[in-house]
XYZ file of N, CA and C in Angstrom:
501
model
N 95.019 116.859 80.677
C 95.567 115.671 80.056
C 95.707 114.578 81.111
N 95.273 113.202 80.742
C 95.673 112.355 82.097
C 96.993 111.349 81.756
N 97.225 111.085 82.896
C 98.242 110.741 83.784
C 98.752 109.618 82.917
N 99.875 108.663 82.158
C 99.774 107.881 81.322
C 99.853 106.323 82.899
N 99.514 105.393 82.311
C 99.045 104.382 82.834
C 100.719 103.989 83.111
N 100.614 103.196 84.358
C 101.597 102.572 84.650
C 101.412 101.073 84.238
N 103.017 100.709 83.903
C 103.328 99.487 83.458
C 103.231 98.282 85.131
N 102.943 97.360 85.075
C 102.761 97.060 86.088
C 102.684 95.439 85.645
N 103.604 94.331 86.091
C 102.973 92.944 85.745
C 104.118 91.941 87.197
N 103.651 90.896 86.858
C 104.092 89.858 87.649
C 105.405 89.462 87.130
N 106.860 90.044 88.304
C 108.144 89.609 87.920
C 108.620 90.714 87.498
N 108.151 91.905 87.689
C 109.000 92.875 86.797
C 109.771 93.618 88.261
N 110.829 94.101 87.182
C 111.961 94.939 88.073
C 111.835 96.542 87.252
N 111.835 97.376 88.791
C 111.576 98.890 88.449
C 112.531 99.362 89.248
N 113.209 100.382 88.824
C 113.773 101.722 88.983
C 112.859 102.471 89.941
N 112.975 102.705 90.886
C 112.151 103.891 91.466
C 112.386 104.705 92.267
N 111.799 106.226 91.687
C 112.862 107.350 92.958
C 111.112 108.054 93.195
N 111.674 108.761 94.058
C 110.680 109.920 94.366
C 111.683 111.149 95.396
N 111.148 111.945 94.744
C 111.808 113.519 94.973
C 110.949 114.155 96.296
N 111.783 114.754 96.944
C 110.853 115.848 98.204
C 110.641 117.163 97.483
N 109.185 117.607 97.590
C 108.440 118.333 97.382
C 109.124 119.606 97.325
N 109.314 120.029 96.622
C 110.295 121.756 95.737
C 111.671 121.211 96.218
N 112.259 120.114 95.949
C 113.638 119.387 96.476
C 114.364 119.604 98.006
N 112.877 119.689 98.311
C 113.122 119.372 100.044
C 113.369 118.451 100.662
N 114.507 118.810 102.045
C 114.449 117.279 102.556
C 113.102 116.704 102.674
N 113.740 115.224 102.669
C 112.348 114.371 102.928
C 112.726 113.088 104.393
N 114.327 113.944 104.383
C 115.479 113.047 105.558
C 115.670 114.035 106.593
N 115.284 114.445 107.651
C 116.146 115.188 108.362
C 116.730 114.465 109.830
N 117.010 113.191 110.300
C 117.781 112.812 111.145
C 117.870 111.583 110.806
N 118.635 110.673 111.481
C 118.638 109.209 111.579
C 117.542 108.553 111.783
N 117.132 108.919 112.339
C 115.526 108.305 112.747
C 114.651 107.982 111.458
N 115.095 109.190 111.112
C 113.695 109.244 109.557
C 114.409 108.079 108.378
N 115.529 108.118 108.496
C 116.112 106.916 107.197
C 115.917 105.538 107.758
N 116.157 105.414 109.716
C 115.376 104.017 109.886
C 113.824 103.728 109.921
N 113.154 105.255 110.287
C 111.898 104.793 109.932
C 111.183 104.246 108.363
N 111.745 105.120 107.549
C 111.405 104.691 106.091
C 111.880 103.135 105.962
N 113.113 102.902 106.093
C 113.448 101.713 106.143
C 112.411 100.506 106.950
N 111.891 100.999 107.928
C 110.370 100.145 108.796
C 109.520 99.344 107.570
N 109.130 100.742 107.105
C 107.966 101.146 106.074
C 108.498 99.519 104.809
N 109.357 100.426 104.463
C 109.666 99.312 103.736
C 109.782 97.894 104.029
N 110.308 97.445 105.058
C 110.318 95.877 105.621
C 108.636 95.815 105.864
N 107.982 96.472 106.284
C 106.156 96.346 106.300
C 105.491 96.063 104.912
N 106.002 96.807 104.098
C 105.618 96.668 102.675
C 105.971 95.469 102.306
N 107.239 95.109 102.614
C 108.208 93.731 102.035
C 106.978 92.510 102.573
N 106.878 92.529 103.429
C 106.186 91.432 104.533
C 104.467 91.353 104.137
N 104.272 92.720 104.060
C 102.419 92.687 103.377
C 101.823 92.502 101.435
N 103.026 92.962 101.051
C 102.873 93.189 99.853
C 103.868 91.912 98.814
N 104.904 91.357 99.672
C 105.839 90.170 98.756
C 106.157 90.785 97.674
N 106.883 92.009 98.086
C 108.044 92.294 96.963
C 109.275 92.076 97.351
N 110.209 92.361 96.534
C 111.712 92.266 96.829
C 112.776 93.116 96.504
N 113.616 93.840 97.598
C 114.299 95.092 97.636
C 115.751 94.450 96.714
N 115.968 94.792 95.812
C 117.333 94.452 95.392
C 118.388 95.387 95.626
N 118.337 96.846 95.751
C 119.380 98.090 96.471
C 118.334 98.898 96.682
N 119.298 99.901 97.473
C 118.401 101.044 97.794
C 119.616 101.943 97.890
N 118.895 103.488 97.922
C 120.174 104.317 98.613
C 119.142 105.366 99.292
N 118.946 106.086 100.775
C 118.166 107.127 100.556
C 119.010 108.623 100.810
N 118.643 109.341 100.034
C 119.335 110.816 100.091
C 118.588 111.618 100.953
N 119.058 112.753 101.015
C 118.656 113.826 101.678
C 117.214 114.251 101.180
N 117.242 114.336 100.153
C 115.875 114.965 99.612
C 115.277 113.525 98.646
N 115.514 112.908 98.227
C 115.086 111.678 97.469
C 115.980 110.196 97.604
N 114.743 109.333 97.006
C 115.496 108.006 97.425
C 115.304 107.173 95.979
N 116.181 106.361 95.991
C 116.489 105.526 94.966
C 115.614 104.094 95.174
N 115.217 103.195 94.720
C 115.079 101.992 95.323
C 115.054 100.962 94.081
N 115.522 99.593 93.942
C 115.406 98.471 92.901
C 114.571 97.613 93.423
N 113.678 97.791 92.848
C 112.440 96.898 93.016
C 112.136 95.777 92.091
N 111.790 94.216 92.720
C 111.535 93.360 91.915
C 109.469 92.721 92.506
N 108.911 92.968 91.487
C 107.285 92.755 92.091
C 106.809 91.091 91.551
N 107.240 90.316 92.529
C 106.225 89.247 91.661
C 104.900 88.790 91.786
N 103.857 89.952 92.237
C 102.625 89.924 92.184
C 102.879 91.293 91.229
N 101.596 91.455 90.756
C 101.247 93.261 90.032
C 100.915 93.836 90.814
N 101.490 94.894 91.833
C 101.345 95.891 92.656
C 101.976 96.680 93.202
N 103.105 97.283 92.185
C 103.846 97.983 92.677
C 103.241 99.532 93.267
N 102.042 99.999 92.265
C 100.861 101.066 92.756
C 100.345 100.978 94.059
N 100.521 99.624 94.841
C 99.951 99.395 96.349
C 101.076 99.711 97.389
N 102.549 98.787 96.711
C 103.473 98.757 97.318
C 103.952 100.786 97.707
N 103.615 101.119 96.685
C 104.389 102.844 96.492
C 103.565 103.845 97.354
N 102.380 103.372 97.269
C 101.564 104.356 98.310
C 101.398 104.025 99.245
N 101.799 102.518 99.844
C 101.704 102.445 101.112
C 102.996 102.872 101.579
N 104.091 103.177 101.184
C 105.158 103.063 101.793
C 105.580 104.857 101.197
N 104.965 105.441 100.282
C 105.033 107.200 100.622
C 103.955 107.976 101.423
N 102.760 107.499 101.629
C 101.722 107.796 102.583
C 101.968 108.105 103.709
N 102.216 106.214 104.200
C 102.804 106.091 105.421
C 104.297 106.957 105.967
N 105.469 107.198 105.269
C 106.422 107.875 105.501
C 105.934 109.504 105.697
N 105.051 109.702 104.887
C 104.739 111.499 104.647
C 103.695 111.674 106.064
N 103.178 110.536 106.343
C 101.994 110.622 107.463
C 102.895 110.853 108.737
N 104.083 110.119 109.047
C 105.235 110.127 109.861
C 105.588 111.558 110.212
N 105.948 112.087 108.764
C 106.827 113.363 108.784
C 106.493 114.154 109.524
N 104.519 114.223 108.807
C 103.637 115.330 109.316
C 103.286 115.161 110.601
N 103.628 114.119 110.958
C 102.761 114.458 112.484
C 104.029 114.449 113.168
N 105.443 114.290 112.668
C 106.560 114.202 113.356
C 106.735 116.204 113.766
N 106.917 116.391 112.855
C 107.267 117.956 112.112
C 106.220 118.646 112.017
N 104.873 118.302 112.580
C 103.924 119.022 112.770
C 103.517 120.159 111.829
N 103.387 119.322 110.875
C 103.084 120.009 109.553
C 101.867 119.569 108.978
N 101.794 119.948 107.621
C 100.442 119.131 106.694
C 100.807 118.964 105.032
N 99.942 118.638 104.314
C 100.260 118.199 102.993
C 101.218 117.655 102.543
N 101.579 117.875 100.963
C 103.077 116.930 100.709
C 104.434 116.880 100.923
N 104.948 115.791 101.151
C 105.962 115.608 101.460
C 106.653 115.560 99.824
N 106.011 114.350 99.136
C 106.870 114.464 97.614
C 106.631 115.280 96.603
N 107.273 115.193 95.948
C 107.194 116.311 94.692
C 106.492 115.243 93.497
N 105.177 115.594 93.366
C 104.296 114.368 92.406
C 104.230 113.440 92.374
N 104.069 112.555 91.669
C 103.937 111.035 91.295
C 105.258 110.594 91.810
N 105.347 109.226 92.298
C 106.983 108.791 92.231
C 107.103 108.182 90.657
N 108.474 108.073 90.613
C 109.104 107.479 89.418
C 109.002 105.903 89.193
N 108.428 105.213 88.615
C 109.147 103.973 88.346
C 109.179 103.217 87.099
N 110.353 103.423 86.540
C 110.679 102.624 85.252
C 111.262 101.568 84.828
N 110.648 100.862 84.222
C 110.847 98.714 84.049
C 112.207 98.806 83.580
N 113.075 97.940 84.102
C 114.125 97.982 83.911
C 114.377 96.122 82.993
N 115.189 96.316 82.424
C 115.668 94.939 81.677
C 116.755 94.273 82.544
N 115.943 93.670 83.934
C 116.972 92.695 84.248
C 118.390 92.372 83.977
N 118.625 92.076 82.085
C 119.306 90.646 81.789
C 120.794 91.922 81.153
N 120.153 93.224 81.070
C 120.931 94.192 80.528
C 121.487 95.224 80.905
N 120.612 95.518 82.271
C 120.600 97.171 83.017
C 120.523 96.444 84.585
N 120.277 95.703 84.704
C 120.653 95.593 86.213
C 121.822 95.629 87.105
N 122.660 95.402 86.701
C 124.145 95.613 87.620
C 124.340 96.947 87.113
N 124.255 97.719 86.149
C 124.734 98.739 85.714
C 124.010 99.378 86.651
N 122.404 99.235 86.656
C 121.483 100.397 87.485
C 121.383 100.232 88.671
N 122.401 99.353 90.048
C 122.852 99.132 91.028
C 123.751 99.709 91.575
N 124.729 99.718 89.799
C 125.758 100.470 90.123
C 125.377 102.054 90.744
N 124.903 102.686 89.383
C 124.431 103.642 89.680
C 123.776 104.357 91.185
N 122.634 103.569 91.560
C 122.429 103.675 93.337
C 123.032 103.801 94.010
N 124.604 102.630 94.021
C 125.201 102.525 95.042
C 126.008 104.292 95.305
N 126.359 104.581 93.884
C 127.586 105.588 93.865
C 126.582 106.884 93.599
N 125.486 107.133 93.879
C 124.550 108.611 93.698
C 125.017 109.951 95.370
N 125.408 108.921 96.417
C 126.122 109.986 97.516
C 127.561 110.262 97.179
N 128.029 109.428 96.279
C 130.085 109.617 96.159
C 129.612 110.909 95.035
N 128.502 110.896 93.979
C 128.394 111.861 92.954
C 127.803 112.937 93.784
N 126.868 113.167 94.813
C 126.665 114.448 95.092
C 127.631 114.681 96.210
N 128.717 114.333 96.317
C 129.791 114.652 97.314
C 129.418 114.785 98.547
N 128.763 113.653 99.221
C 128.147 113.509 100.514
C 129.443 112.566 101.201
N 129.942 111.738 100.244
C 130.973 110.950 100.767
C 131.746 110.308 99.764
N 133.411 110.270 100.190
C 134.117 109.638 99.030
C 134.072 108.125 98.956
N 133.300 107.486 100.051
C 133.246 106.125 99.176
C 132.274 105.242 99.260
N 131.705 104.675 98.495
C 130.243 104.573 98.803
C 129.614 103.698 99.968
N 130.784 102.682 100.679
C 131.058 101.927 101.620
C 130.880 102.590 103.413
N 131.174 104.474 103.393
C 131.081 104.960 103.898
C 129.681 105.600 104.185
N 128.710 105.629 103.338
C 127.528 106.722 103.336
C 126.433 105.447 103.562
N 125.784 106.096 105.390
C 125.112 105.112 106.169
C 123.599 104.292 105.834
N 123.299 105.374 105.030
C 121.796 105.098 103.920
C 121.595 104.470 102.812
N 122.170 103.355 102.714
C 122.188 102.614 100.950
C 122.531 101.051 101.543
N 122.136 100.596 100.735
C 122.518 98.776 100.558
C 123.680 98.514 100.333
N 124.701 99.046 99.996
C 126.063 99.225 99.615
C 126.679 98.014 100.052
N 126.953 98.195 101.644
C 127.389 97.670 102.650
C 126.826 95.697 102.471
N 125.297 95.743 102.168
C 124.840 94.233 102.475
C 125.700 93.709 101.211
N 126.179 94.163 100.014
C 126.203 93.845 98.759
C 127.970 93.644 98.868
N 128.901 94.283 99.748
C 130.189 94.061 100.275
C 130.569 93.070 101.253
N 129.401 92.249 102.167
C 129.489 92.059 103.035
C 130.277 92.517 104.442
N 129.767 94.138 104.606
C 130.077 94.420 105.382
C 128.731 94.016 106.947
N 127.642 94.690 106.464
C 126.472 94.544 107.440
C 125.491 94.118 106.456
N 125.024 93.375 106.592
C 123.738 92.227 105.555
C 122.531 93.183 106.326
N 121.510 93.380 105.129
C 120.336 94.251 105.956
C 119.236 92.796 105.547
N 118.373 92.843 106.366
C 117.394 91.746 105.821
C 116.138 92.222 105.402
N 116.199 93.902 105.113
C 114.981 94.308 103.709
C 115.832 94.435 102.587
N 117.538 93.825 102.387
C 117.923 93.789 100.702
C 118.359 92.552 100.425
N 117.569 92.377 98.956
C 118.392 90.675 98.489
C 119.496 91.057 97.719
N 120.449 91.189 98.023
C 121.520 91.497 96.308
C 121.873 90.416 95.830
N 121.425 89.269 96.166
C 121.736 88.059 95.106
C 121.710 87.818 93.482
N 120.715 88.239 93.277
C 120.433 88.765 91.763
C 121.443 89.457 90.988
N 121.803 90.333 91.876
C 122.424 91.629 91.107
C 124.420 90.811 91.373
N 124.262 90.216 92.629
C 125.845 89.727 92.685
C 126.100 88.467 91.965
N 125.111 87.717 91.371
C 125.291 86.200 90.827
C 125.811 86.801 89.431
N 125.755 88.101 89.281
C 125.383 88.629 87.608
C 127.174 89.141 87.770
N 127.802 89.236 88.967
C 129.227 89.066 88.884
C 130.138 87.511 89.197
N 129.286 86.821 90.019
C 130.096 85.130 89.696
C 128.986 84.570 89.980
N 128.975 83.027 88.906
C 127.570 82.400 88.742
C 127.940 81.754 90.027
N 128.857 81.567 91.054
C 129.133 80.100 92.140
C 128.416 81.123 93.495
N 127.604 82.109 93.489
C 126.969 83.532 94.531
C 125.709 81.995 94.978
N 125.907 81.899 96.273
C 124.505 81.011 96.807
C 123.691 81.406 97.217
């Protein structure tokens, strides 16, 4: 049976996770959550998308993606390739790192976006990695509190949608 076609257009916002391969880490030190994080500012810079949150876990990562070209299929394999190409030659291994296809599902901006931010931010307070989400070092959390501003996340979008006077 094949694969159903991905939704894909100019301006859309996606949901997207991808799982480690039999729910294996896909994180095992600090290094590896700033290297992915690289990946991503490379993608940001070659591809002109835009990170609205992120969170990455131990074994999978969350990310809010806004594409205003059609290429989120370019954006996703350059930036799980490149991370799995890392691993393997880090960890001196071979084959996959993820567990299939990654995930990404169009999200309705005007309806599900602060809600599905929410969600990201608080996915380490739910697997009891940490009680507050301000605390757990891998997520956008922090740029969106103004604690430390990262410059691969915009949360403007997602914070104007709590006071319209957000510049």
């Amino acid at each position: 049976m094949a694969r159903p076609l991905r939704i894909e257009y100019e301006g859309a916002f996606y949901h997207v996770t991808a799982r480690g391969n039999e729910r294996w880490k896909i994180f095992f030190m600090k290094k590896d959550y700033d290297k992915f994080k690289e990946y991503i500012e490379a993608a940001e810079i070659n591809f002109g998308f835009i990170l609205h949150a992120y969170v990455l876990m131990t074994n999978h990562y969350h990310l809010i993606v806004e594409t205003p070209q059609k290429n989120l299929g370019r954006i996703m394999h350059y930036l799980n390739s490149s991370y799995t190409t890392y691993v393997n030659i880090k960890r001196k291994r071979n084959g996959h790192l993820f567990q299939g296809r990654y995930k990404a599902i169009l999200v309705d901006k005007d309806n599900y976006l602060l809600e599905l931010s929410r969600y990201v931010h608080l996915n380490p307070v739910r697997a009891n990695m940490t009680q507050k989400p301000e605390d757990y070092p891998y997520s956008s959390y922090r740029s969106y509190v103004g604690d430390a501003a990262e410059s691969i996340v915009n949360p403007d979008s997602v914070l104007r949608m709590l006071t319209p006077r957000r510049r």
